[in-house]
Amino acid sequence: MTIPDPSPMGLGFALCLPWLVGIAGAGLLFPTGRPGRKPIIVGVGYFLGIWLATLVLRLTDLLGLTVGFTVPALILLLTGVLFTVLTHKYASAHEGPAAGQENTSNLTKFLALLLVMMIGWRLFTDLGIVIEQPLFGWDAMMNWAPKAIVWFHQGQLTDFVDPSAWLLTGSEQGHYTLGNGPAATYPEMVPLIYLWHMLGAGTWDSPLLQLPWVLAAINLGLAVYGFLRMRHVPMLVSVLGCYVLLSLPYLNVHTAIGGYADLWLACAFGIGGITLHQLEVKPSRGMTLVVLFMALMCMQLKNPGIILGLILLLGITRIWIGLSWRSELLILLATASIIAIGFGLGLNINLAGVGPVHLSMKEFQLGLFGPYDFSFRVDATQPVIRSLFAMGNWHLLWYLAAIGIGWKLTGIARPQRPGTLALILISVSILYFIVFFLSSYYYHAVSFITLNRAILYVVPGLVFWIFTLWIPQDENIT
């Protein structure tokens, strides 16, 4: 069978249409008159548009229509027109005070341009790898791309089941399966991202289908830069923060080996957490919606994204309720006590919508997650320390993080209500400690199978946190 070459016009349209629609939608969500608004709209708009494109594909299949490109593209185009009309109609109603212009010297501009050129070169080299390298094996080929390829040929979002179920009845009912059995139940957003661009390109086999991973990294950088500027971080320091993020070797790896879900999850979780921080500085209904979008996106990307999405929802709930720090501390202690009692007594129930929940001093299971055996795994200590501080995955990021944490601890004698972003980073760190040091999943740290991929999820938020630490205390939340 001859595989058709990708259509340059179709692929270009598939790449640009969601981006433009998302920009039009994001323009409604971020109040005008704030510094950094434009790069935020462009960056966040890309992820909003991609999410909408996957929703339109789901809607097309739900209506019983053939999953092609023309009808979803038309729906997406009309959505973009609606967003544009609403932006022009309501933008003045949300007009904020004009942002002051920052006085920058020629030297500052030159240094910022130099950093931008270095970022551009790094992304250009990633682009060269993407357009020359076929789909990289392992997760991309086991879990994500095969679903999109089947849907592309079938013209519908055919169900996938685990191998044992497929052997019983799957082949008769038109179901498909994958070599990695659990992948049948994985969230479907990444295959849908693939499918959207396959439909636009008119082919299922081309390295160009991995271009969205490069665009994801670019737009993550734009969003982080914009949010730093919105927090009144000087232009040069904001560009430096963007450079620190986009130059990280491990982030570059996941930019260059398109097909994995981890970069998308890092982008969604990072933008969601950073937006929560901005909400605490200056509330906005639009940015509240951004957090909700990012939480839903996390849940549709990977199974770990379900937990990360719930953490974002807890963060937005915290901001909505607005309890005092003492009240929050009492609730936290009460919750921890209840969980400890559950582990001590041995809780074993089945929750609707969650599945089996089993807590004991030797084993833990929460729905899809588990069962895991509990005991401290000292073997994981050296791999984690090596990964963070000795190997080349993260440059000097974790040394910067250690300095930042140490600096914050110097003010521990003057306790204040901690920011939601800081609490999110702490919560995920505790979660990682439980997973990689206490559970039977520790071998994923010892073998480096998922250790660095899990760390990647918190990196955008961590970089933002580090580069806002120096802001004067009366302007800062954390």
Coordinates of C-alpha atoms in Angstrom, one line a residue:
M1 CA 0.0 0.0 0.0
T2 CA 1.3 3.4 -1.0
I3 CA 1.3 5.9 1.8
P4 CA 0.3 9.4 0.5
D5 CA 2.6 12.3 1.1
P6 CA 1.3 14.9 3.6
S7 CA -0.6 17.9 2.1
P8 CA 1.4 21.0 3.0
M9 CA -1.7 23.2 2.8
G10 CA -3.9 20.8 4.8
L11 CA -1.2 20.3 7.5
G12 CA -0.6 24.0 7.7
F13 CA -4.3 24.6 8.1
A14 CA -4.6 21.9 10.8
L15 CA -1.6 23.5 12.7
C16 CA -2.9 27.1 12.5
L17 CA -6.6 26.9 12.7
P18 CA -6.9 25.7 16.4
W19 CA -4.1 28.1 17.3
L20 CA -6.0 31.1 15.8
V21 CA -9.3 30.0 17.3
G22 CA -7.7 29.5 20.7
I23 CA -6.1 33.0 20.5
A24 CA -9.6 34.5 19.8
G25 CA -11.0 32.6 22.8
A26 CA -8.1 33.5 25.1
G27 CA -8.6 37.1 24.2
L28 CA -11.9 36.9 26.1
L29 CA -10.4 35.4 29.2
F30 CA -7.5 37.8 30.0
P31 CA -8.4 41.3 31.0
T32 CA -6.8 44.0 28.9
G33 CA -4.3 46.6 30.2
R34 CA -2.0 44.1 31.9
P35 CA 1.6 43.6 30.9
G36 CA 2.4 40.3 29.3
R37 CA -1.2 39.8 28.0
K38 CA -0.3 39.3 24.4
P39 CA 2.2 36.5 24.8
I40 CA -0.1 34.8 27.3
I41 CA -3.0 35.0 24.8
V42 CA -0.9 33.5 22.1
G43 CA 0.6 30.8 24.3
V44 CA -2.5 29.8 26.3
G45 CA -4.5 30.1 23.1
Y46 CA -2.6 27.3 21.4
F47 CA -3.5 24.8 24.1
L48 CA -7.1 26.1 24.3
G49 CA -7.5 25.7 20.5
I50 CA -6.0 22.2 20.5
W51 CA -8.3 21.2 23.3
L52 CA -11.3 22.5 21.3
A53 CA -10.2 20.6 18.2
T54 CA -10.2 17.4 20.1
L55 CA -13.6 18.2 21.5
V56 CA -15.0 18.8 18.0
L57 CA -13.7 15.4 16.8
R58 CA -15.4 13.8 19.8
L59 CA -18.6 15.7 18.9
T60 CA -18.4 14.6 15.3
D61 CA -18.2 10.9 16.3
L62 CA -20.9 11.3 18.9
L63 CA -23.3 12.6 16.2
G64 CA -22.6 9.5 14.1
L65 CA -20.8 11.4 11.4
T66 CA -17.6 10.2 9.6
V67 CA -14.7 11.6 11.5
G68 CA -13.0 13.6 8.7
F69 CA -11.4 17.0 8.5
T70 CA -13.9 19.3 6.7
V71 CA -16.8 19.2 9.2
P72 CA -14.7 19.6 12.3
A73 CA -12.6 22.3 10.7
L74 CA -15.8 24.2 9.7
I75 CA -17.2 23.9 13.3
L76 CA -13.9 25.1 14.7
L77 CA -13.8 28.0 12.2
L78 CA -17.3 29.1 13.2
T79 CA -16.3 28.9 16.8
G80 CA -13.3 31.2 16.1
V81 CA -15.6 33.7 14.4
L82 CA -17.9 33.7 17.4
F83 CA -15.0 34.3 19.7
T84 CA -13.8 37.2 17.6
V85 CA -17.2 38.8 17.5
L86 CA -17.5 38.5 21.3
T87 CA -14.0 39.9 21.8
H88 CA -14.8 43.0 19.8
K89 CA -18.1 43.4 21.6
Y90 CA -17.0 42.9 25.2
A91 CA -13.3 43.8 25.2
S92 CA -14.0 47.4 26.2
A93 CA -16.2 46.2 29.1
H94 CA -13.2 44.4 30.6
E95 CA -10.8 47.2 29.9
G96 CA -8.3 47.6 32.7
P97 CA -5.8 50.4 33.4
A98 CA -3.1 50.7 30.8
A99 CA 0.1 49.0 31.7
G100 CA 3.0 51.2 32.2
Q101 CA 5.9 51.1 29.8
E102 CA 9.2 49.7 31.2
N103 CA 12.2 51.8 30.5
T104 CA 14.9 49.5 29.1
S105 CA 18.4 50.3 28.1
N106 CA 20.0 49.3 24.9
L107 CA 22.2 46.9 26.7
T108 CA 19.1 45.2 28.3
K109 CA 17.5 45.0 24.9
F110 CA 20.6 43.5 23.4
L111 CA 20.9 40.8 26.2
A112 CA 17.2 40.0 25.8
L113 CA 17.6 39.6 22.1
L114 CA 20.7 37.4 22.6
L115 CA 18.6 35.1 24.9
V116 CA 15.8 35.0 22.4
M117 CA 18.2 34.0 19.7
M118 CA 19.6 31.2 21.9
I119 CA 16.1 30.0 22.6
G120 CA 15.3 30.1 18.8
W121 CA 18.4 28.1 18.0
R122 CA 17.6 25.5 20.5
L123 CA 14.0 25.1 19.2
F124 CA 15.3 25.2 15.6
T125 CA 17.6 22.2 16.4
D126 CA 14.6 20.4 17.9
L127 CA 12.6 21.1 14.8
G128 CA 15.4 19.6 12.7
I129 CA 15.2 16.4 14.7
V130 CA 11.4 16.3 14.5
I131 CA 11.2 16.6 10.7
E132 CA 13.9 14.0 10.0
Q133 CA 13.1 11.4 12.6
P134 CA 10.2 8.9 12.2
L135 CA 7.9 8.3 15.2
F136 CA 10.1 7.3 18.1
G137 CA 9.3 4.0 19.7
W138 CA 8.3 3.0 23.2
D139 CA 5.3 4.9 24.6
A140 CA 4.4 6.8 21.5
M141 CA 4.2 3.7 19.4
M142 CA 2.7 1.5 22.1
N143 CA 0.0 3.8 23.6
W144 CA -0.8 6.9 21.6
A145 CA -0.2 6.8 17.8
P146 CA -1.8 3.4 17.1
K147 CA -5.2 4.7 18.3
A148 CA -5.0 7.7 16.0
I149 CA -4.0 5.5 13.0
V150 CA -6.9 3.1 13.5
W151 CA -9.3 6.1 13.8
F152 CA -7.9 7.7 10.7
H153 CA -8.5 4.5 8.6
Q154 CA -11.9 3.7 10.2
G155 CA -13.3 7.2 10.1
Q156 CA -14.7 6.8 13.6
L157 CA -13.4 6.7 17.2
T158 CA -13.4 2.9 17.4
D159 CA -13.3 1.5 21.0
F160 CA -10.1 -0.1 22.3
V161 CA -10.2 -2.9 24.9
D162 CA -7.5 -4.8 26.8
P163 CA -6.1 -7.9 25.1
S164 CA -8.0 -10.4 27.2
A165 CA -11.4 -8.8 26.4
W166 CA -10.4 -8.5 22.8
L167 CA -9.7 -12.3 22.6
L168 CA -13.2 -13.0 24.0
T169 CA -15.4 -10.7 22.0
G170 CA -13.5 -7.7 20.7
S171 CA -12.8 -8.9 17.2
E172 CA -16.4 -9.8 16.6
Q173 CA -17.6 -6.4 17.8
G174 CA -15.1 -4.4 15.8
H175 CA -13.0 -3.5 18.8
Y176 CA -9.2 -3.1 18.7
T177 CA -6.5 -3.7 21.3
L178 CA -2.9 -2.7 22.0
G179 CA 0.2 -4.6 23.0
N180 CA 0.3 -2.6 26.2
G181 CA -3.0 -3.8 27.8
P182 CA -3.6 -0.9 30.2
A183 CA -3.2 1.6 27.3
A184 CA -6.8 0.7 26.1
T185 CA -8.1 2.7 29.1
Y186 CA -5.7 5.6 28.8
P187 CA -7.3 9.1 28.2
E188 CA -7.6 9.9 24.5
M189 CA -6.6 13.5 24.0
V190 CA -3.1 12.8 22.7
P191 CA -4.3 10.3 20.0
L192 CA -7.0 12.9 19.1
I193 CA -4.2 15.6 18.7
Y194 CA -2.5 13.1 16.3
L195 CA -5.7 12.4 14.5
W196 CA -6.6 16.0 13.9
H197 CA -3.2 16.6 12.2
M198 CA -3.4 13.3 10.3
L199 CA -6.8 14.3 8.9
G200 CA -5.5 17.7 7.9
A201 CA -2.3 16.3 6.3
G202 CA -4.3 13.4 4.6
T203 CA -1.8 10.8 5.8
W204 CA -1.0 8.8 8.9
D205 CA 2.7 8.4 8.4
S206 CA 4.9 11.5 8.4
P207 CA 7.4 13.0 10.8
L208 CA 5.7 16.3 10.2
L209 CA 2.8 15.1 12.3
Q210 CA 5.0 15.6 15.3
L211 CA 5.2 19.4 14.8
P212 CA 2.6 20.1 17.4
W213 CA 5.2 19.0 20.1
V214 CA 7.5 21.8 18.9
L215 CA 4.6 24.3 19.0
A216 CA 3.7 23.1 22.5
A217 CA 7.2 24.0 23.7
I218 CA 7.1 27.4 22.0
N219 CA 3.7 28.3 23.4
L220 CA 4.6 27.1 26.9
G221 CA 7.6 29.5 26.7
L222 CA 5.4 32.4 25.5
A223 CA 2.9 31.7 28.3
V224 CA 5.5 31.6 31.1
Y225 CA 7.2 34.8 29.8
G226 CA 3.8 36.5 29.7
F227 CA 2.9 35.5 33.2
L228 CA 6.2 36.7 34.5
R229 CA 5.7 40.0 32.9
M230 CA 2.1 40.1 34.3
R231 CA 3.8 39.7 37.8
H232 CA 5.9 42.8 36.9
V233 CA 9.1 40.9 36.6
P234 CA 11.4 43.0 34.4
M235 CA 11.6 42.1 30.7
L236 CA 15.2 40.8 30.8
V237 CA 14.5 38.6 33.8
S238 CA 11.3 37.3 32.2
V239 CA 13.2 36.3 29.1
L240 CA 15.9 34.7 31.2
G241 CA 13.2 32.6 33.0
C242 CA 11.8 31.6 29.5
Y243 CA 15.4 30.6 28.5
V244 CA 16.0 28.6 31.6
L245 CA 12.8 26.6 30.9
L246 CA 13.2 26.0 27.2
S247 CA 16.9 25.2 27.4
L248 CA 16.3 22.3 29.9
P249 CA 17.6 19.1 28.2
Y250 CA 14.8 16.9 29.3
L251 CA 12.1 19.3 28.1
N252 CA 14.0 19.4 24.8
V253 CA 14.0 15.6 24.6
H254 CA 10.2 15.6 24.9
T255 CA 10.0 18.3 22.3
A256 CA 12.1 16.4 19.8
I257 CA 10.6 12.9 20.3
G258 CA 7.0 13.8 19.4
G259 CA 4.3 11.4 20.3
Y260 CA 4.5 11.3 24.0
A261 CA 1.9 12.8 26.3
D262 CA 4.2 14.1 29.0
L263 CA 5.1 17.5 27.4
W264 CA 1.4 18.3 27.0
L265 CA 0.7 17.3 30.6
A266 CA 3.6 19.5 31.8
C267 CA 2.2 22.4 29.8
A268 CA -1.4 22.1 31.0
F269 CA -0.5 21.5 34.7
G270 CA 2.2 24.3 34.6
I271 CA -0.1 26.9 33.0
G272 CA -2.9 25.9 35.3
G273 CA -0.8 26.3 38.4
I274 CA 0.7 29.6 37.3
T275 CA -2.7 31.0 36.4
L276 CA -3.8 30.1 40.0
H277 CA -0.9 32.2 41.3
Q278 CA -2.0 35.1 39.1
L279 CA -5.6 34.7 40.4
E280 CA -4.4 35.3 43.9
V281 CA -2.6 38.4 42.9
K282 CA -5.6 39.9 41.0
P283 CA -8.8 37.9 40.6
S284 CA -10.4 37.4 37.2
R285 CA -13.3 35.3 36.0
G286 CA -11.6 34.6 32.7
M287 CA -8.5 33.3 34.3
T288 CA -10.7 31.1 36.6
L289 CA -12.0 29.5 33.4
V290 CA -8.4 29.0 32.2
V291 CA -7.6 27.0 35.3
L292 CA -10.8 24.9 34.8
F293 CA -9.8 24.3 31.2
M294 CA -6.3 23.2 32.1
A295 CA -7.6 20.9 34.9
L296 CA -9.9 19.2 32.4
M297 CA -7.1 19.0 29.8
C298 CA -4.8 17.3 32.4
M299 CA -7.4 14.7 33.0
Q300 CA -7.8 13.9 29.3
L301 CA -4.0 13.5 28.7
K302 CA -2.7 10.8 31.0
N303 CA -3.9 8.8 34.1
P304 CA -1.6 10.8 36.3
G305 CA -3.2 13.9 34.9
I306 CA -6.4 12.9 36.7
I307 CA -4.6 13.5 40.0
L308 CA -2.9 16.7 38.8
G309 CA -6.2 18.0 37.4
L310 CA -7.9 17.4 40.8
I311 CA -5.0 19.3 42.5
L312 CA -5.7 22.3 40.2
L313 CA -9.4 22.0 41.1
L314 CA -8.5 21.9 44.8
G315 CA -6.4 25.0 44.2
I316 CA -9.3 27.0 42.6
T317 CA -11.6 25.8 45.4
R318 CA -9.1 27.2 48.0
I319 CA -9.1 30.6 46.3
W320 CA -12.9 30.6 46.0
I321 CA -13.4 29.8 49.7
G322 CA -10.7 32.1 51.0
L323 CA -10.3 30.6 54.5
S324 CA -7.7 31.9 56.9
W325 CA -4.4 30.1 57.1
R326 CA -5.3 28.8 60.6
S327 CA -8.6 27.3 59.4
E328 CA -6.8 25.7 56.4
L329 CA -4.2 24.2 58.8
L330 CA -6.9 22.7 61.0
I331 CA -8.7 21.2 57.9
L332 CA -5.4 19.8 56.7
L333 CA -4.6 18.3 60.1
A334 CA -8.1 16.8 60.4
T335 CA -7.8 15.3 56.8
A336 CA -4.4 13.9 57.6
S337 CA -5.7 12.3 60.8
I338 CA -8.7 10.7 59.0
I339 CA -6.4 9.3 56.3
A340 CA -4.0 8.0 59.0
I341 CA -6.9 6.3 60.9
G342 CA -8.0 4.8 57.5
F343 CA -4.5 3.3 57.0
G344 CA -4.3 2.1 60.6
L345 CA -7.7 0.4 60.7
G346 CA -7.6 -0.9 57.1
L347 CA -10.2 0.7 54.9
N348 CA -11.6 -1.4 52.0
I349 CA -14.6 0.1 50.1
N350 CA -15.8 0.5 46.5
L351 CA -16.6 4.1 45.6
A352 CA -18.9 4.8 42.6
G353 CA -16.9 6.5 39.8
V354 CA -13.6 5.8 41.5
G355 CA -13.5 2.0 42.0
P356 CA -11.9 0.0 44.8
V357 CA -10.3 2.0 47.6
H358 CA -8.0 0.0 49.9
L359 CA -5.9 1.5 52.6
S360 CA -3.7 -0.4 55.0
M361 CA -0.2 -0.2 56.5
K362 CA 1.0 -2.7 53.8
E363 CA -0.9 -1.8 50.7
F364 CA -2.6 1.1 49.0
Q365 CA -5.1 1.3 46.1
L366 CA -7.2 4.2 44.8
G367 CA -9.2 3.2 41.7
L368 CA -6.9 2.9 38.7
F369 CA -3.9 3.7 40.9
G370 CA -2.5 0.6 42.6
P371 CA -2.4 -1.7 44.3
Y372 CA 1.0 -0.7 45.6
D373 CA 2.9 -2.3 48.5
F374 CA 4.1 0.1 51.2
S375 CA 7.6 0.2 52.7
F376 CA 10.4 2.7 52.6
R377 CA 12.6 2.0 49.5
V378 CA 16.1 3.3 50.3
D379 CA 17.2 2.1 46.8
A380 CA 15.4 5.1 45.2
T381 CA 17.4 7.7 47.1
Q382 CA 20.6 7.6 44.9
P383 CA 18.8 7.6 41.5
V384 CA 16.6 10.6 42.5
I385 CA 19.5 12.6 43.8
R386 CA 21.6 11.7 40.7
S387 CA 18.7 12.7 38.4
L388 CA 18.2 16.1 40.1
F389 CA 21.7 17.2 40.8
A390 CA 24.3 15.2 38.9
M391 CA 22.8 14.0 35.5
G392 CA 22.4 16.4 32.6
N393 CA 18.6 16.4 32.5
W394 CA 17.9 19.6 34.3
H395 CA 21.1 21.7 34.1
L396 CA 21.3 23.8 37.4
L397 CA 17.5 24.0 37.9
W398 CA 17.4 22.1 41.1
Y399 CA 20.3 24.0 42.6
L400 CA 18.3 27.2 41.9
A401 CA 15.3 25.5 43.5
A402 CA 17.3 24.6 46.6
I403 CA 18.6 28.2 46.9
G404 CA 15.0 29.5 46.5
I405 CA 13.6 27.1 49.1
G406 CA 16.4 28.0 51.5
W407 CA 15.7 31.7 51.0
K408 CA 12.0 31.2 51.8
L409 CA 12.8 29.2 54.9
T410 CA 14.7 32.2 56.3
G411 CA 11.3 33.8 56.7
I412 CA 9.7 30.9 58.4
A413 CA 9.7 32.8 61.7
R414 CA 7.2 35.3 60.0
P415 CA 4.5 32.8 58.9
Q416 CA 2.0 33.9 56.4
R417 CA -0.7 32.3 54.3
P418 CA 1.3 30.4 51.6
G419 CA 0.4 30.8 48.0
T420 CA -1.6 28.2 46.1
L421 CA 1.2 27.6 43.6
A422 CA 3.7 26.9 46.4
L423 CA 1.2 24.5 48.0
I424 CA 0.7 22.7 44.7
L425 CA 4.4 22.2 44.3
I426 CA 4.7 20.9 47.9
S427 CA 1.7 18.6 47.4
V428 CA 3.1 17.1 44.2
S429 CA 6.5 16.7 45.9
I430 CA 4.8 14.7 48.8
L431 CA 2.9 12.7 46.2
Y432 CA 6.2 11.9 44.4
F433 CA 7.8 10.9 47.7
I434 CA 5.0 8.4 48.4
V435 CA 5.1 7.0 44.9
F436 CA 8.9 6.7 44.4
F437 CA 10.0 6.1 48.0
L438 CA 7.2 4.3 49.8
S439 CA 5.3 2.3 47.1
S440 CA 6.2 -0.7 45.0
Y441 CA 6.3 1.7 42.1
Y442 CA 9.8 2.7 43.3
Y443 CA 11.4 0.6 40.6
H444 CA 10.3 3.3 38.1
A445 CA 12.7 5.7 39.9
V446 CA 15.5 3.1 40.2
S447 CA 15.3 2.3 36.5
F448 CA 14.6 6.0 35.5
I449 CA 11.5 4.7 33.6
T450 CA 9.1 7.5 34.7
L451 CA 11.1 9.5 37.3
N452 CA 12.1 12.3 35.0
R453 CA 8.8 12.4 33.1
A454 CA 7.0 12.8 36.4
I455 CA 9.4 15.6 37.5
L456 CA 8.7 17.4 34.1
Y457 CA 5.1 18.1 35.1
V458 CA 6.1 20.5 37.9
V459 CA 9.0 22.2 36.1
P460 CA 7.1 25.1 34.4
G461 CA 5.4 26.1 37.7
L462 CA 8.7 25.7 39.5
V463 CA 10.6 28.0 37.1
F464 CA 7.9 30.6 37.4
W465 CA 8.0 30.3 41.2
I466 CA 11.8 30.8 41.3
F467 CA 11.7 33.9 39.1
T468 CA 9.0 35.6 41.2
L469 CA 10.7 34.9 44.5
W470 CA 12.6 38.2 44.5
I471 CA 9.4 40.3 44.2
P472 CA 9.0 42.5 47.4
Q473 CA 7.0 40.8 50.1
D474 CA 4.1 43.2 50.0
E475 CA 3.6 42.3 46.3
N476 CA 4.1 38.6 46.6
I477 CA 1.8 35.8 47.7
T478 CA 4.3 33.0 48.4

